[in-house]
Amino acid sequence: MKSLGPVLTVVAALLALWYAAAVVMNAQWTYDQAERAGTEVTLSELLADTMTQRRPKLPAPHQVLSELKKTVIDTKVTSKRSLVYQASITLGATLTGFLTGTLLGIALAVAVVRSRVMELSVTPWAIISQTIPIVALAPMIVVLSSRIGIEGRLIPKTVIAAYLSYFPVFVSMVKGLRSPDAMQLDLLRTYGAAPGQVFRKLRLPASLPYFFAAMKISMAASLVGVIVAELPTGAVQGLGSRLLIGSQNGQPLMIWAALVVASALGAGLILMVGLLERLLGRMMGVRA
Amino acid sequence: MTWLLAALLIWPLAWGLNGVLVRRAPARMARVAVPLIFGLTVVFVWEALVRGFGIEPVILPAPSKVAQTFADNRSILWLDFVQTGLKGALAGWVIGAMAAVAAALLIDRSPFLTRGLLPIGNLVAVLPIVGIAPILVSWFGFDWQSKAAVVVAMVFFPILVNTVAGLAAADRMQRDLMRTYAAGWGATLWKLRLPAAMPFIFNGLKIGTTLALIGAIVAEYFGSKDVGMGFRITTAAGRLGADMVWAEIWVAALAGSVFYGLVALVERWATFWHPSQRG
């Protein structure tokens, strides 16, 4: 709680900066309008106008808020114009992709920890796979899957999100599963524990902190993957498509609103992972 | 049919060979040979399966066909790489990295700012920042400047957060030692804290390399000139030219790996003293 004051100060400063920037960036349009009409603008008129333009270069915070109210609260949840509806689609794909990726990451990590051949074969390629900007594949995967005859958009999105989110889990789980030191391993050996028991009772619990740190990164990556996968032409649902439509129709407010909802979604998901971590930690007797 | 059989045969063969290599060959050799054999096997099985099942090139082109396309279009691919990889991603990465380190140094001078900005920086670092691409494209136009701007926004926060954490890495004893030498803020920064922060900064820089390419390519989806990797991928995907898309993906993979590798090399040179580099 000690940092609440500084954080609020910084947020207030950022908001002030945002308003100032909105005035500066939108002023040009106001001047152009006035020149066309042959009138002069006073400072107060300028300020008022830059806050209320319909297609501002940089919308002021309250404009974004009112757009949010319009699309989140005032629109029915089932309507396509509702950002809640669009966000729920993005959320569904994010979670399925995240789960698939996490399971894949765990499986790979377990295989790598148990087999030296696996380790040497797979690890370098896993790293290389992440230097490929997977988003480059997004339009291709979408086109491909519709070509093969998969109608819904869920599968291509899931593939991309899983691809992005498996890697952090894989890396951290390898590290985590290897984290018990020789002493602990020796102790279990004196107990006559079988390899399976060592795995279940020592390696797995020891890897949990690593696992949760990775889950947060994976969750963020998964959301980015889904949003990007929603961009390619033809995407009709999800927050990503709202970004694209807003960009094509020149409606900055729509883009900003979608952006805010996407950010809130991301922050919420990370928060959930954090809560889960604390809950599981308490069940396993970790002292906070 | 022979292709399918070959695919079925080569897999256990290569796996067995790798098993032998891991157990018998010198560790150094195994480290290079094993992943190489694995990679070649995957490519071979891919080729064999595509031929064996007669998969349409529209769905999945054989590696040989992609290589052919790659060789035929080298000049186009090179121009795309210059536009997206060098002008967009690299320029943005350099600007973003410098801005982030500078901002970290500024923040670091004030404990108040550190406490205020760090939670926000940590939050923003996990948000889907690619989303601002349409906004930046509408501000900076269709050429590479808007792509570089997206890249700046994407790499800024990870590097900032890492640098601030790194500047705090030098411990109290070491700082006290610097003080007994009567070293000022500048000397302490230059001789102790920046070197101690290097492993963290490089961590941020490496995360940034992948993000930079992603940002530059995605930004092109929102409007670009008629050159660039993102542009080529969308148009080729629209024409169902899968081989061209895959050739472009190879370029991206190559660029990404080289970029990452270069940063890792510089890291090894700059942080040779760190335990993770002494291995």
Coordinates of C-alpha atoms in Angstrom, one line a residue:
Chain A
M1 CA 0.0 0.0 0.0
K2 CA 3.1 2.2 0.4
S3 CA 3.2 2.8 -3.3
L4 CA -0.5 3.8 -3.7
G5 CA 0.3 7.5 -3.4
P6 CA 3.1 7.6 -6.0
V7 CA 1.1 5.4 -8.4
L8 CA -1.9 7.7 -8.2
T9 CA 0.3 10.7 -8.7
V10 CA 1.9 9.2 -11.8
V11 CA -1.5 8.2 -13.1
A12 CA -2.8 11.8 -12.6
A13 CA 0.3 13.1 -14.4
L14 CA -0.2 10.8 -17.3
L15 CA -3.9 11.8 -17.6
A16 CA -2.8 15.5 -17.6
L17 CA -0.2 14.7 -20.2
W18 CA -2.9 12.9 -22.3
Y19 CA -5.2 15.9 -22.2
A20 CA -2.4 18.3 -23.2
A21 CA -1.4 16.0 -26.0
A22 CA -5.0 15.8 -27.2
V23 CA -5.2 19.6 -27.4
V24 CA -1.9 19.8 -29.3
M25 CA -2.6 16.9 -31.7
N26 CA -6.2 17.9 -32.5
A27 CA -5.6 21.6 -32.8
Q28 CA -4.6 21.4 -36.5
W29 CA -8.0 20.1 -37.5
T30 CA -9.7 22.9 -35.6
Y31 CA -7.6 25.5 -37.3
D32 CA -8.3 24.0 -40.7
Q33 CA -12.0 24.1 -40.0
A34 CA -11.9 27.7 -38.9
E35 CA -9.8 28.7 -41.9
R36 CA -12.3 27.1 -44.2
A37 CA -15.1 28.9 -42.4
G38 CA -13.1 32.2 -42.4
T39 CA -13.3 32.7 -38.7
E40 CA -10.8 33.0 -35.9
V41 CA -10.6 30.6 -33.0
T42 CA -10.1 31.9 -29.5
L43 CA -8.1 29.8 -27.0
S44 CA -11.2 28.7 -25.1
E45 CA -13.0 27.7 -28.3
L46 CA -9.9 25.7 -29.3
L47 CA -9.8 23.9 -26.0
A48 CA -13.5 23.0 -26.2
D49 CA -13.3 21.9 -29.8
T50 CA -10.2 19.7 -29.4
M51 CA -12.0 17.8 -26.6
T52 CA -15.2 17.0 -28.6
Q53 CA -14.1 16.2 -32.2
R54 CA -15.9 13.2 -33.8
R55 CA -12.7 11.8 -35.4
P56 CA -9.9 13.2 -33.3
K57 CA -6.3 12.2 -33.9
L58 CA -6.0 11.6 -30.2
P59 CA -9.3 11.3 -28.3
A60 CA -9.4 12.8 -24.8
P61 CA -9.8 10.3 -22.0
H62 CA -13.4 11.2 -21.3
Q63 CA -14.3 10.6 -25.0
V64 CA -12.9 7.1 -24.7
L65 CA -14.9 6.6 -21.5
S66 CA -18.1 7.7 -23.1
E67 CA -17.5 5.4 -26.1
L68 CA -16.8 2.6 -23.6
K69 CA -20.1 3.4 -21.8
K70 CA -21.9 3.3 -25.1
T71 CA -20.4 0.0 -26.2
V72 CA -20.1 -1.8 -22.9
I73 CA -23.1 -0.7 -20.8
D74 CA -25.6 0.8 -23.1
T75 CA -25.5 -1.9 -25.7
K76 CA -27.1 -5.3 -25.2
V77 CA -24.6 -8.0 -24.5
T78 CA -25.8 -10.2 -27.4
S79 CA -25.4 -7.4 -29.9
K80 CA -22.4 -7.5 -32.3
R81 CA -21.7 -3.8 -31.4
S82 CA -21.2 -4.7 -27.8
L83 CA -17.6 -4.9 -26.7
V84 CA -18.6 -7.3 -24.0
Y85 CA -19.7 -9.7 -26.7
Q86 CA -16.5 -9.2 -28.7
A87 CA -14.4 -9.5 -25.6
S88 CA -16.0 -12.8 -24.6
I89 CA -15.1 -14.3 -28.0
T90 CA -11.5 -13.1 -27.6
L91 CA -11.5 -14.5 -24.1
G92 CA -12.8 -17.9 -25.1
A93 CA -10.1 -18.3 -27.8
T94 CA -7.4 -17.0 -25.4
L95 CA -8.3 -19.5 -22.7
T96 CA -8.4 -22.5 -25.0
G97 CA -5.1 -21.5 -26.6
F98 CA -3.6 -20.9 -23.3
L99 CA -4.7 -24.2 -21.9
T100 CA -3.4 -26.1 -25.0
G101 CA -0.1 -24.3 -25.0
T102 CA 0.4 -24.8 -21.2
L103 CA -0.3 -28.5 -21.5
L104 CA 2.0 -28.8 -24.5
G105 CA 4.7 -26.9 -22.6
I106 CA 4.4 -29.1 -19.5
A107 CA 4.5 -32.3 -21.6
L108 CA 7.6 -31.1 -23.5
A109 CA 9.3 -30.1 -20.3
V110 CA 8.7 -33.4 -18.6
A111 CA 10.0 -35.2 -21.7
V112 CA 13.1 -33.1 -21.8
V113 CA 13.8 -33.6 -18.1
R114 CA 13.4 -37.3 -18.4
S115 CA 15.3 -37.9 -21.7
R116 CA 18.7 -36.6 -22.7
V117 CA 18.0 -37.3 -26.4
M118 CA 14.8 -35.2 -26.2
E119 CA 16.7 -32.4 -24.5
L120 CA 19.4 -32.1 -27.1
S121 CA 17.0 -32.6 -30.0
V122 CA 14.1 -30.3 -29.0
T123 CA 15.6 -27.5 -26.9
P124 CA 17.4 -25.6 -29.7
W125 CA 14.4 -25.8 -32.0
A126 CA 12.1 -24.7 -29.3
I127 CA 14.2 -21.6 -29.0
I128 CA 14.4 -21.1 -32.7
S129 CA 10.6 -21.5 -32.9
Q130 CA 10.2 -18.4 -30.8
T131 CA 12.4 -16.3 -32.9
I132 CA 9.9 -16.9 -35.7
P133 CA 7.4 -14.0 -35.5
I134 CA 4.5 -16.4 -35.3
V135 CA 2.1 -13.6 -36.1
A136 CA 3.5 -13.8 -39.6
L137 CA 1.7 -17.2 -39.8
A138 CA -1.6 -15.8 -38.5
P139 CA -3.2 -14.9 -41.9
M140 CA -1.9 -18.1 -43.4
I141 CA -3.3 -20.3 -40.7
V142 CA -6.7 -18.6 -41.0
V143 CA -6.7 -19.0 -44.7
L144 CA -5.5 -22.6 -44.5
S145 CA -8.1 -23.7 -42.0
S146 CA -10.9 -22.2 -44.0
R147 CA -9.5 -24.0 -47.0
I148 CA -9.4 -27.4 -45.2
G149 CA -13.0 -26.7 -44.4
I150 CA -12.9 -25.6 -40.8
E151 CA -15.6 -23.0 -40.6
G152 CA -15.2 -21.4 -37.2
R153 CA -12.3 -19.1 -36.3
L154 CA -11.7 -20.7 -33.0
I155 CA -9.2 -23.3 -34.2
P156 CA -6.7 -21.1 -36.0
K157 CA -6.8 -18.6 -33.1
T158 CA -6.2 -21.4 -30.7
V159 CA -3.2 -22.7 -32.7
I160 CA -1.6 -19.3 -32.7
A161 CA -2.2 -18.6 -29.1
A162 CA -1.0 -22.1 -28.1
Y163 CA 2.2 -21.6 -30.2
L164 CA 2.9 -18.3 -28.4
S165 CA 2.2 -19.6 -24.9
Y166 CA 3.9 -23.0 -24.8
F167 CA 7.4 -21.6 -24.8
P168 CA 7.5 -19.7 -21.4
V169 CA 5.9 -22.7 -19.7
F170 CA 8.3 -25.1 -21.3
V171 CA 11.4 -23.1 -20.4
S172 CA 10.3 -22.4 -16.8
M173 CA 9.1 -25.9 -16.2
V174 CA 12.4 -27.4 -17.3
K175 CA 14.1 -25.0 -14.9
G176 CA 11.6 -25.7 -12.1
L177 CA 11.6 -29.5 -12.5
R178 CA 15.4 -29.4 -12.2
S179 CA 15.3 -27.0 -9.2
P180 CA 15.4 -29.6 -6.4
D181 CA 19.0 -29.8 -5.3
A182 CA 21.1 -32.9 -4.7
M183 CA 20.4 -33.0 -1.0
Q184 CA 16.7 -33.2 -1.5
L185 CA 17.0 -35.8 -4.2
D186 CA 19.3 -37.8 -1.9
L187 CA 16.9 -37.6 0.9
L188 CA 14.1 -39.1 -1.3
R189 CA 16.6 -41.8 -2.4
T190 CA 17.2 -42.8 1.3
Y191 CA 13.4 -43.1 1.6
G192 CA 13.6 -45.6 -1.3
A193 CA 11.3 -43.4 -3.5
A194 CA 10.6 -44.6 -7.0
P195 CA 11.3 -42.1 -9.9
G196 CA 7.6 -41.5 -10.2
Q197 CA 7.3 -40.6 -6.6
V198 CA 10.3 -38.3 -6.8
F199 CA 8.6 -36.6 -9.6
R200 CA 5.2 -36.3 -7.9
K201 CA 6.4 -35.4 -4.4
L202 CA 9.5 -33.3 -5.0
R203 CA 10.0 -32.1 -8.6
L204 CA 6.4 -31.1 -9.3
P205 CA 5.8 -29.1 -6.1
A206 CA 9.2 -27.5 -6.5
S207 CA 8.4 -26.3 -10.0
L208 CA 5.2 -24.5 -9.0
P209 CA 6.7 -21.0 -8.5
Y210 CA 8.4 -21.2 -11.8
F211 CA 5.1 -22.5 -13.3
F212 CA 3.1 -19.6 -12.2
A213 CA 5.6 -17.0 -13.2
A214 CA 5.5 -18.6 -16.7
M215 CA 1.7 -18.7 -16.7
K216 CA 1.5 -15.0 -16.4
I217 CA 3.8 -14.5 -19.4
S218 CA 1.9 -17.2 -21.4
M219 CA -1.4 -15.6 -20.6
A220 CA -0.3 -12.2 -21.9
A221 CA 1.3 -13.9 -25.0
S222 CA -1.8 -15.9 -25.6
L223 CA -4.0 -12.8 -25.6
V224 CA -1.7 -11.0 -28.0
G225 CA -1.8 -14.0 -30.3
V226 CA -5.6 -14.2 -30.4
I227 CA -5.9 -10.5 -31.1
V228 CA -3.4 -10.7 -33.9
A229 CA -5.1 -13.8 -35.3
E230 CA -8.4 -11.8 -35.4
L231 CA -6.8 -9.2 -37.6
P232 CA -6.5 -10.8 -41.0
T233 CA -9.2 -9.9 -43.6
G234 CA -12.4 -11.7 -43.1
A235 CA -12.2 -11.8 -39.4
V236 CA -15.5 -10.7 -38.1
Q237 CA -15.5 -11.3 -34.4
G238 CA -13.4 -10.4 -31.5
L239 CA -11.5 -7.4 -30.3
G240 CA -8.9 -7.7 -33.0
S241 CA -11.5 -7.3 -35.7
R242 CA -12.8 -4.2 -33.9
L243 CA -9.3 -2.7 -34.2
L244 CA -9.1 -3.5 -37.9
I245 CA -12.7 -2.2 -38.6
G246 CA -12.0 1.0 -36.6
S247 CA -8.7 1.5 -38.5
Q248 CA -10.3 0.9 -41.9
N249 CA -13.3 3.2 -41.3
G250 CA -11.2 5.9 -39.7
Q251 CA -12.9 5.7 -36.3
P252 CA -10.3 6.3 -33.6
L253 CA -12.8 6.1 -30.8
M254 CA -13.7 2.5 -31.8
I255 CA -10.0 1.6 -31.8
W256 CA -9.3 3.2 -28.4
A257 CA -12.4 1.6 -26.8
A258 CA -11.3 -1.9 -28.1
L259 CA -7.8 -1.2 -26.9
V260 CA -9.0 -0.3 -23.4
V261 CA -11.2 -3.4 -23.2
A262 CA -8.3 -5.6 -24.4
S263 CA -6.0 -4.1 -21.8
A264 CA -8.6 -4.7 -19.0
L265 CA -9.0 -8.2 -20.2
G266 CA -5.2 -8.8 -20.1
A267 CA -4.9 -7.3 -16.7
G268 CA -7.8 -9.3 -15.4
L269 CA -6.4 -12.6 -16.7
I270 CA -3.0 -11.9 -15.1
L271 CA -4.8 -11.1 -11.8
M272 CA -6.7 -14.4 -12.0
V273 CA -3.4 -16.3 -12.4
G274 CA -2.0 -14.4 -9.4
L275 CA -5.1 -15.3 -7.3
L276 CA -4.8 -19.0 -8.3
E277 CA -1.2 -18.9 -7.3
R278 CA -2.0 -17.6 -3.9
L279 CA -4.9 -20.0 -3.4
L280 CA -2.8 -23.1 -4.4
G281 CA 0.1 -21.8 -2.3
R282 CA -2.1 -21.6 0.7
M283 CA -3.5 -25.1 0.1
M284 CA 0.1 -26.4 -0.1
G285 CA 1.1 -24.5 3.1
V286 CA 3.3 -21.8 1.6
R287 CA 3.7 -19.0 4.0
A288 CA 2.8 -15.7 2.4
Chain B
M1 CA 3.9 -45.1 -51.2
T2 CA 7.7 -45.3 -51.1
W3 CA 7.7 -41.8 -49.7
L4 CA 5.4 -42.8 -46.8
L5 CA 7.6 -45.8 -46.1
A6 CA 10.7 -43.7 -46.1
A7 CA 9.1 -41.2 -43.7
L8 CA 8.1 -44.1 -41.4
L9 CA 11.6 -45.5 -41.6
I10 CA 13.7 -42.4 -41.2
W11 CA 12.2 -41.3 -38.0
P12 CA 13.2 -44.3 -35.7
L13 CA 16.5 -44.4 -37.6
A14 CA 17.4 -40.8 -36.8
W15 CA 16.1 -41.2 -33.3
G16 CA 18.3 -44.2 -32.7
L17 CA 21.3 -42.4 -34.2
N18 CA 20.7 -39.5 -31.9
G19 CA 20.5 -41.8 -28.9
V20 CA 23.8 -43.3 -29.8
L21 CA 25.3 -39.9 -30.3
V22 CA 24.2 -38.7 -26.9
R23 CA 25.7 -41.7 -25.2
R24 CA 28.9 -42.2 -27.2
A25 CA 30.0 -39.0 -29.0
P26 CA 31.9 -36.2 -27.3
A27 CA 29.5 -33.7 -25.6
R28 CA 30.6 -30.9 -27.9
M29 CA 29.8 -32.8 -31.0
A30 CA 26.5 -34.1 -29.7
R31 CA 25.4 -30.6 -28.9
V32 CA 25.7 -29.6 -32.6
A33 CA 24.9 -32.8 -34.3
V34 CA 21.8 -34.0 -32.4
P35 CA 19.6 -30.9 -33.0
L36 CA 20.8 -30.8 -36.6
I37 CA 19.8 -34.4 -37.3
F38 CA 16.5 -33.8 -35.6
G39 CA 15.8 -30.7 -37.7
L40 CA 16.8 -32.4 -41.0
T41 CA 14.6 -35.4 -40.1
V42 CA 11.6 -33.2 -39.6
V43 CA 12.2 -31.4 -42.9
F44 CA 12.6 -34.8 -44.6
V45 CA 9.5 -36.2 -43.0
W46 CA 7.6 -33.1 -44.0
E47 CA 8.7 -33.5 -47.6
A48 CA 8.0 -37.2 -47.7
L49 CA 4.5 -36.8 -46.2
V50 CA 3.6 -34.0 -48.6
R51 CA 4.6 -36.1 -51.5
G52 CA 3.3 -39.4 -50.2
F53 CA -0.2 -38.1 -49.4
G54 CA -0.1 -35.8 -52.4
I55 CA -1.1 -32.8 -50.3
E56 CA -2.1 -29.8 -52.4
P57 CA 0.7 -27.1 -52.4
V58 CA -2.0 -24.6 -51.5
I59 CA -2.4 -26.2 -48.1
L60 CA 1.1 -27.2 -47.3
P61 CA 3.9 -26.8 -49.8
A62 CA 6.9 -29.2 -49.7
P63 CA 10.1 -27.7 -48.3
S64 CA 11.7 -28.2 -51.7
K65 CA 9.0 -26.0 -53.3
V66 CA 9.5 -23.3 -50.7
A67 CA 13.2 -23.4 -51.2
Q68 CA 12.6 -23.0 -55.0
T69 CA 10.3 -20.0 -54.4
F70 CA 12.9 -18.6 -52.0
A71 CA 15.6 -18.8 -54.6
D72 CA 13.5 -17.4 -57.3
N73 CA 12.4 -14.3 -55.3
R74 CA 15.6 -13.4 -53.5
S75 CA 15.5 -9.7 -54.6
I76 CA 11.8 -9.2 -53.5
L77 CA 12.5 -11.0 -50.2
W78 CA 15.6 -8.9 -49.6
L79 CA 13.6 -5.6 -50.3
D80 CA 10.9 -6.8 -47.9
F81 CA 13.5 -7.6 -45.3
V82 CA 15.2 -4.2 -45.6
Q83 CA 11.8 -2.5 -45.3
T84 CA 10.4 -4.5 -42.4
G85 CA 13.5 -5.9 -40.7
L86 CA 16.0 -3.1 -40.9
K87 CA 13.9 0.1 -41.3
G88 CA 11.0 -0.9 -39.2
A89 CA 12.1 -3.4 -36.6
L90 CA 15.8 -2.5 -36.1
A91 CA 15.3 1.2 -36.1
G92 CA 12.4 1.0 -33.7
W93 CA 14.3 -1.5 -31.5
V94 CA 17.3 0.8 -31.2
I95 CA 15.2 3.9 -30.5
G96 CA 13.0 2.1 -28.0
A97 CA 16.0 0.6 -26.2
M98 CA 17.8 3.9 -25.9
A99 CA 14.6 5.6 -24.7
A100 CA 13.9 2.9 -22.2
V101 CA 17.4 2.9 -20.7
A102 CA 17.4 6.7 -20.5
A103 CA 13.9 6.6 -18.9
A104 CA 15.2 4.0 -16.4
L105 CA 18.1 6.2 -15.4
L106 CA 15.7 9.1 -14.9
I107 CA 13.3 7.1 -12.8
D108 CA 16.1 5.6 -10.8
R109 CA 17.1 9.1 -9.5
S110 CA 13.8 9.4 -7.7
P111 CA 12.5 6.8 -5.3
F112 CA 9.1 8.4 -5.6
L113 CA 9.0 7.8 -9.3
T114 CA 10.4 4.3 -9.0
R115 CA 7.5 3.4 -6.7
G116 CA 4.9 5.1 -8.9
L117 CA 6.1 4.1 -12.3
L118 CA 7.2 0.6 -11.7
P119 CA 3.9 -1.0 -11.0
I120 CA 2.4 0.8 -14.0
G121 CA 5.4 -0.3 -16.2
N122 CA 4.9 -3.9 -15.0
L123 CA 1.3 -3.8 -15.9
V124 CA 1.8 -2.2 -19.3
A125 CA 4.5 -4.7 -20.1
V126 CA 1.9 -7.5 -20.1
L127 CA -0.8 -5.6 -22.0
P128 CA -1.4 -6.3 -25.7
I129 CA 0.4 -3.3 -26.9
V130 CA 0.3 -4.4 -30.6
G131 CA -3.2 -2.9 -30.4
I132 CA -2.0 0.6 -30.8
A133 CA -0.6 -0.3 -34.2
P134 CA -3.7 1.1 -36.1
I135 CA -3.5 4.3 -34.1
L136 CA 0.2 4.8 -34.8
V137 CA -0.2 3.9 -38.5
S138 CA -2.8 6.6 -38.8
W139 CA -0.4 9.1 -37.1
F140 CA 2.8 8.3 -38.9
G141 CA 1.6 7.2 -42.3
F142 CA 2.1 4.0 -44.3
D143 CA 5.9 4.0 -44.6
W144 CA 8.4 2.5 -42.1
Q145 CA 8.2 5.3 -39.6
S146 CA 4.8 4.1 -38.2
K147 CA 6.2 0.5 -38.0
A148 CA 9.2 1.8 -36.1
A149 CA 6.9 3.7 -33.8
V150 CA 4.9 0.5 -33.0
V151 CA 8.2 -1.3 -32.3
V152 CA 9.3 1.5 -30.0
A153 CA 6.1 1.2 -28.0
M154 CA 6.4 -2.6 -27.8
V155 CA 10.0 -2.9 -26.7
F156 CA 10.0 0.1 -24.4
F157 CA 8.3 -1.4 -21.3
P158 CA 10.0 -4.8 -21.1
I159 CA 13.4 -3.1 -21.4
L160 CA 12.4 -0.3 -19.0
V161 CA 11.3 -2.8 -16.3
N162 CA 14.4 -4.9 -16.7
T163 CA 16.7 -2.0 -16.6
V164 CA 15.2 -0.6 -13.4
A165 CA 15.4 -4.0 -11.8
G166 CA 19.0 -4.2 -13.0
L167 CA 20.0 -0.9 -11.6
A168 CA 18.9 -2.1 -8.2
A169 CA 21.0 -5.3 -8.6
A170 CA 24.3 -3.9 -7.2
D171 CA 24.2 -4.6 -3.5
R172 CA 24.7 -2.4 -0.5
M173 CA 28.2 -3.5 0.3
Q174 CA 29.4 -2.7 -3.2
R175 CA 27.7 0.7 -3.2
D176 CA 29.3 1.5 0.1
L177 CA 32.6 0.5 -1.2
M178 CA 32.2 3.0 -4.1
R179 CA 31.3 5.6 -1.5
T180 CA 34.5 5.0 0.4
Y181 CA 36.3 5.6 -2.8
A182 CA 34.4 9.0 -2.9
A183 CA 32.8 8.0 -6.2
G184 CA 30.0 10.3 -7.3
W185 CA 26.7 9.3 -8.9
G186 CA 28.2 9.2 -12.4
A187 CA 31.2 7.2 -11.5
T188 CA 29.1 4.7 -9.4
L189 CA 26.7 4.4 -12.3
W190 CA 29.3 3.8 -14.9
K191 CA 31.7 1.6 -13.0
L192 CA 29.3 -0.4 -10.7
R193 CA 25.6 -0.1 -11.4
L194 CA 25.5 -0.2 -15.2
P195 CA 27.8 -3.2 -15.4
A196 CA 25.8 -5.0 -12.7
A197 CA 22.6 -4.2 -14.6
M198 CA 23.9 -5.5 -17.9
P199 CA 22.5 -9.1 -17.5
F200 CA 19.1 -7.6 -16.8
I201 CA 19.3 -5.1 -19.7
F202 CA 20.3 -7.8 -22.1
N203 CA 17.4 -9.9 -20.9
G204 CA 15.1 -7.1 -21.9
L205 CA 16.9 -6.5 -25.2
K206 CA 16.5 -10.2 -26.1
I207 CA 12.8 -10.2 -25.3
G208 CA 12.7 -7.0 -27.5
T209 CA 14.2 -8.7 -30.6
T210 CA 11.2 -11.0 -31.0
L211 CA 8.7 -8.3 -30.1
A212 CA 10.3 -5.9 -32.6
L213 CA 9.8 -8.2 -35.6
I214 CA 6.3 -9.0 -34.5
G215 CA 5.4 -5.4 -34.1
A216 CA 6.9 -4.4 -37.5
I217 CA 5.0 -7.2 -39.3
V218 CA 1.6 -6.6 -37.5
A219 CA 1.8 -2.9 -38.1
E220 CA 1.9 -3.6 -41.8
Y221 CA -1.5 -5.4 -41.6
F222 CA -3.0 -2.0 -40.9
G223 CA -1.7 -0.4 -44.0
S224 CA 1.7 -0.3 -45.7
K225 CA 3.5 0.7 -48.8
D226 CA 3.7 -2.1 -51.4
V227 CA 6.8 -3.6 -49.9
G228 CA 7.4 -5.3 -46.6
M229 CA 7.1 -8.8 -45.1
G230 CA 3.7 -8.2 -43.6
F231 CA 2.4 -6.8 -46.8
R232 CA 3.8 -9.7 -48.8
I233 CA 2.3 -12.3 -46.4
T234 CA -1.2 -10.8 -46.5
T235 CA -1.2 -10.5 -50.3
A236 CA 0.3 -13.9 -50.9
A237 CA -2.2 -15.5 -48.4
G238 CA -5.0 -13.7 -50.3
R239 CA -3.8 -15.3 -53.6
L240 CA -3.4 -18.6 -51.8
G241 CA 0.3 -18.5 -52.6
A242 CA 1.4 -20.7 -49.7
D243 CA 4.9 -21.2 -51.0
M244 CA 5.5 -17.4 -51.0
V245 CA 4.1 -17.1 -47.5
W246 CA 6.4 -19.9 -46.3
A247 CA 9.4 -18.3 -48.0
E248 CA 8.6 -15.1 -46.2
I249 CA 8.3 -17.1 -42.9
W250 CA 11.8 -18.5 -43.6
V251 CA 13.1 -15.0 -44.0
A252 CA 11.4 -14.0 -40.7
A253 CA 12.8 -17.0 -38.9
L254 CA 16.2 -16.3 -40.3
A255 CA 16.1 -12.6 -39.5
G256 CA 14.7 -13.4 -36.0
S257 CA 17.4 -16.0 -35.2
V258 CA 20.3 -13.8 -36.5
F259 CA 19.0 -10.8 -34.6
Y260 CA 18.6 -12.8 -31.4
G261 CA 22.0 -14.5 -31.9
L262 CA 23.8 -11.2 -32.5
V263 CA 22.4 -9.7 -29.3
A264 CA 23.3 -12.9 -27.4
L265 CA 26.9 -12.6 -28.8
V266 CA 27.2 -9.0 -27.6
E267 CA 25.8 -10.1 -24.3
R268 CA 28.5 -12.8 -24.0
W269 CA 31.1 -10.2 -24.7
A270 CA 29.6 -7.6 -22.3
T271 CA 28.8 -9.8 -19.4
F272 CA 31.5 -12.4 -19.6
W273 CA 31.8 -12.3 -15.8
H274 CA 28.3 -13.4 -15.1
P275 CA 27.8 -17.0 -13.8
S276 CA 25.3 -17.8 -16.6
Q277 CA 28.0 -17.1 -19.2
R278 CA 30.7 -19.1 -17.6
G279 CA 28.7 -22.3 -17.8

